[in-house]
Coordinates of C-alpha atoms in Angstrom, one line a residue:
M23 CA 112.3 63.2 113.0
K24 CA 110.9 65.4 116.4
L25 CA 113.0 68.7 115.5
L26 CA 111.7 69.1 112.2
D27 CA 107.4 68.2 113.2
E28 CA 108.5 71.5 115.7
M29 CA 109.6 73.8 112.7
F30 CA 106.5 73.2 110.5
G31 CA 104.3 73.4 114.0
L32 CA 105.5 76.3 114.4
E33 CA 105.1 77.9 110.7
A34 CA 102.2 76.7 110.5
Q35 CA 101.4 78.4 113.3
W36 CA 102.5 81.5 112.4
Q37 CA 101.3 80.9 109.0
K38 CA 98.3 84.0 109.0
L39 CA 100.4 86.4 111.2
S40 CA 102.4 89.7 109.1
P41 CA 105.5 89.3 106.7
K42 CA 107.7 91.1 109.6
A43 CA 105.3 89.5 112.5
R44 CA 106.8 86.2 111.4
R45 CA 110.2 86.6 109.9
K46 CA 110.1 87.9 113.8
R47 CA 109.4 85.1 115.3
R48 CA 111.1 83.6 113.0
R49 CA 114.6 84.7 114.4
S50 CA 113.7 84.0 117.5
K51 CA 112.1 80.6 117.8
L52 CA 112.9 78.9 114.9
S53 CA 116.4 80.0 114.8
P54 CA 117.9 78.2 117.2
L55 CA 116.2 74.7 115.7
M56 CA 117.4 75.7 112.9
K57 CA 121.1 75.4 113.7
R58 CA 120.2 72.0 115.4
F59 CA 119.2 70.8 112.9
W60 CA 122.4 71.4 111.5
V61 CA 124.3 70.2 113.6
W62 CA 122.1 66.9 113.2
C63 CA 123.0 67.6 109.9
D64 CA 126.9 67.8 110.2
M65 CA 126.9 65.1 113.1
C66 CA 125.1 62.5 110.8
D67 CA 127.0 59.3 109.8
A68 CA 124.9 58.3 107.1
L69 CA 126.0 56.2 104.8
P70 CA 126.4 58.9 101.8
K71 CA 124.4 56.7 99.3
S72 CA 121.7 55.6 101.0
N73 CA 118.6 57.5 101.6
M74 CA 119.4 59.4 105.1
G75 CA 123.2 59.9 102.5
K76 CA 120.8 61.5 100.1
A77 CA 118.3 63.0 101.8
V78 CA 121.4 64.7 104.4
A79 CA 123.5 65.9 101.1
Y80 CA 120.5 67.5 99.5
A81 CA 119.6 69.6 103.1
E82 CA 123.0 70.7 102.5
S83 CA 123.4 71.7 99.8
M84 CA 119.8 73.5 100.3
R85 CA 121.6 75.5 103.5
P86 CA 122.0 78.9 102.3
Y87 CA 118.6 79.3 100.3
V88 CA 117.0 78.0 103.8
D89 CA 119.1 80.1 106.3
R90 CA 118.0 82.9 104.1
L91 CA 114.1 81.8 105.1
M92 CA 115.2 83.9 109.2
K93 CA 114.9 87.0 106.7
Y94 CA 112.4 87.0 105.2
G95 CA 108.4 87.0 106.4
E96 CA 107.0 87.3 103.1
M97 CA 108.4 83.7 101.9
D98 CA 106.7 80.3 102.7
F99 CA 109.1 77.9 105.0
S100 CA 107.7 75.0 102.1
N101 CA 106.5 74.6 99.6
N102 CA 104.0 72.6 99.0
A103 CA 101.8 75.4 97.5
S104 CA 103.9 75.5 94.6
E105 CA 103.9 71.8 94.2
R106 CA 100.5 71.8 94.6
N107 CA 100.0 74.3 91.8
M108 CA 102.5 72.6 89.4
K109 CA 100.7 69.3 90.3
S110 CA 97.8 69.3 87.4
Y111 CA 100.6 70.0 85.3
V112 CA 102.6 67.9 85.9
M113 CA 99.4 65.3 85.7
G114 CA 98.6 66.5 81.8
R115 CA 102.2 66.7 80.5
K116 CA 101.6 63.9 78.1
N117 CA 99.0 66.0 76.2
F118 CA 101.6 69.0 76.5
L119 CA 104.1 66.8 74.2
F120 CA 101.2 67.4 71.8
S121 CA 102.4 71.4 71.1
T122 CA 103.9 70.7 67.3
S123 CA 106.7 73.4 67.9
P124 CA 108.9 75.7 69.8
E125 CA 106.3 78.4 69.9
G126 CA 103.1 76.2 71.1
A127 CA 104.7 75.4 73.8
R128 CA 106.4 78.7 74.6
A129 CA 102.1 79.4 73.9
N130 CA 101.7 76.7 76.1
A131 CA 103.3 77.9 79.4
I132 CA 101.9 81.5 78.9
L133 CA 98.9 80.2 79.1
M134 CA 99.7 78.4 82.9
S135 CA 101.4 80.1 83.6
T136 CA 98.8 83.7 83.1
I137 CA 95.9 80.8 84.8
E138 CA 98.0 80.2 87.7
T139 CA 98.7 83.6 88.7
C140 CA 95.3 84.7 88.4
K141 CA 94.3 81.2 90.6
A142 CA 97.0 83.3 93.7
N143 CA 95.6 86.9 93.3
A144 CA 91.7 84.9 93.4
I145 CA 91.0 85.7 90.4
D146 CA 88.8 83.3 88.1
P147 CA 90.4 82.8 85.2
M148 CA 88.1 82.4 82.7
T149 CA 86.8 85.6 83.1
Y150 CA 89.8 87.6 83.5
L151 CA 90.7 85.8 79.9
T152 CA 87.5 86.9 78.9
E153 CA 87.2 90.6 79.6
V154 CA 90.8 91.2 79.0
L155 CA 91.2 89.5 75.2
D156 CA 88.0 91.4 74.8
E157 CA 88.8 94.4 76.0
M158 CA 92.3 94.1 73.8
A159 CA 91.0 93.4 70.7
Q160 CA 88.6 96.8 70.8
Y161 CA 92.5 98.7 71.0
P162 CA 94.5 100.3 68.2
E163 CA 97.6 98.0 67.3
N164 CA 99.8 101.4 68.3
R165 CA 98.6 101.4 71.2
K166 CA 101.2 102.4 73.9
F167 CA 103.1 98.7 75.9
E168 CA 103.2 100.9 79.4
Y169 CA 99.5 100.8 79.4
L170 CA 99.6 96.8 79.3
G171 CA 100.3 96.6 82.9
Q172 CA 97.0 97.6 84.3
Y173 CA 95.9 94.3 82.5
L174 CA 98.1 92.4 84.3
P175 CA 96.0 90.0 86.8
W176 CA 97.4 91.4 90.6
N177 CA 96.2 95.0 89.0
W178 CA 92.9 93.8 86.4
K179 CA 89.8 95.8 88.0
Q180 CA 86.6 93.7 86.9
S181 CA 84.8 95.5 85.0

């Protein structure tokens, strides 16, 4: 569909813009295209159980969330980056079946989230984990929790 290609093409051009500039462009250029898309969805007479009917029904169910994108420049128009980040975990999901307890599965989820957060903040996960665990092992048990925030990946400074 040319309309979708046009919308994604505009978003690709705006990827490097500041959130404020991207929001302004979305409101001026993307908003009219979105209105045309929703009109097309409303008028589409595909059979409900056909692939097209299912796609249109899904789009309609996501309408309030997609429309919110016009108000925010920080959010991506597509969730492709998230999908790509999760792909390695989906590929290894059979290995995760061997978590022998809910605690093991929880620990695995925490570790995976930490690694992806490091990557999102341009930090080498192995360096981060090694340094943070080494430092935290030196602290007394009564260390106050409010100091732990400095070790979150987005606050962490490599020594």
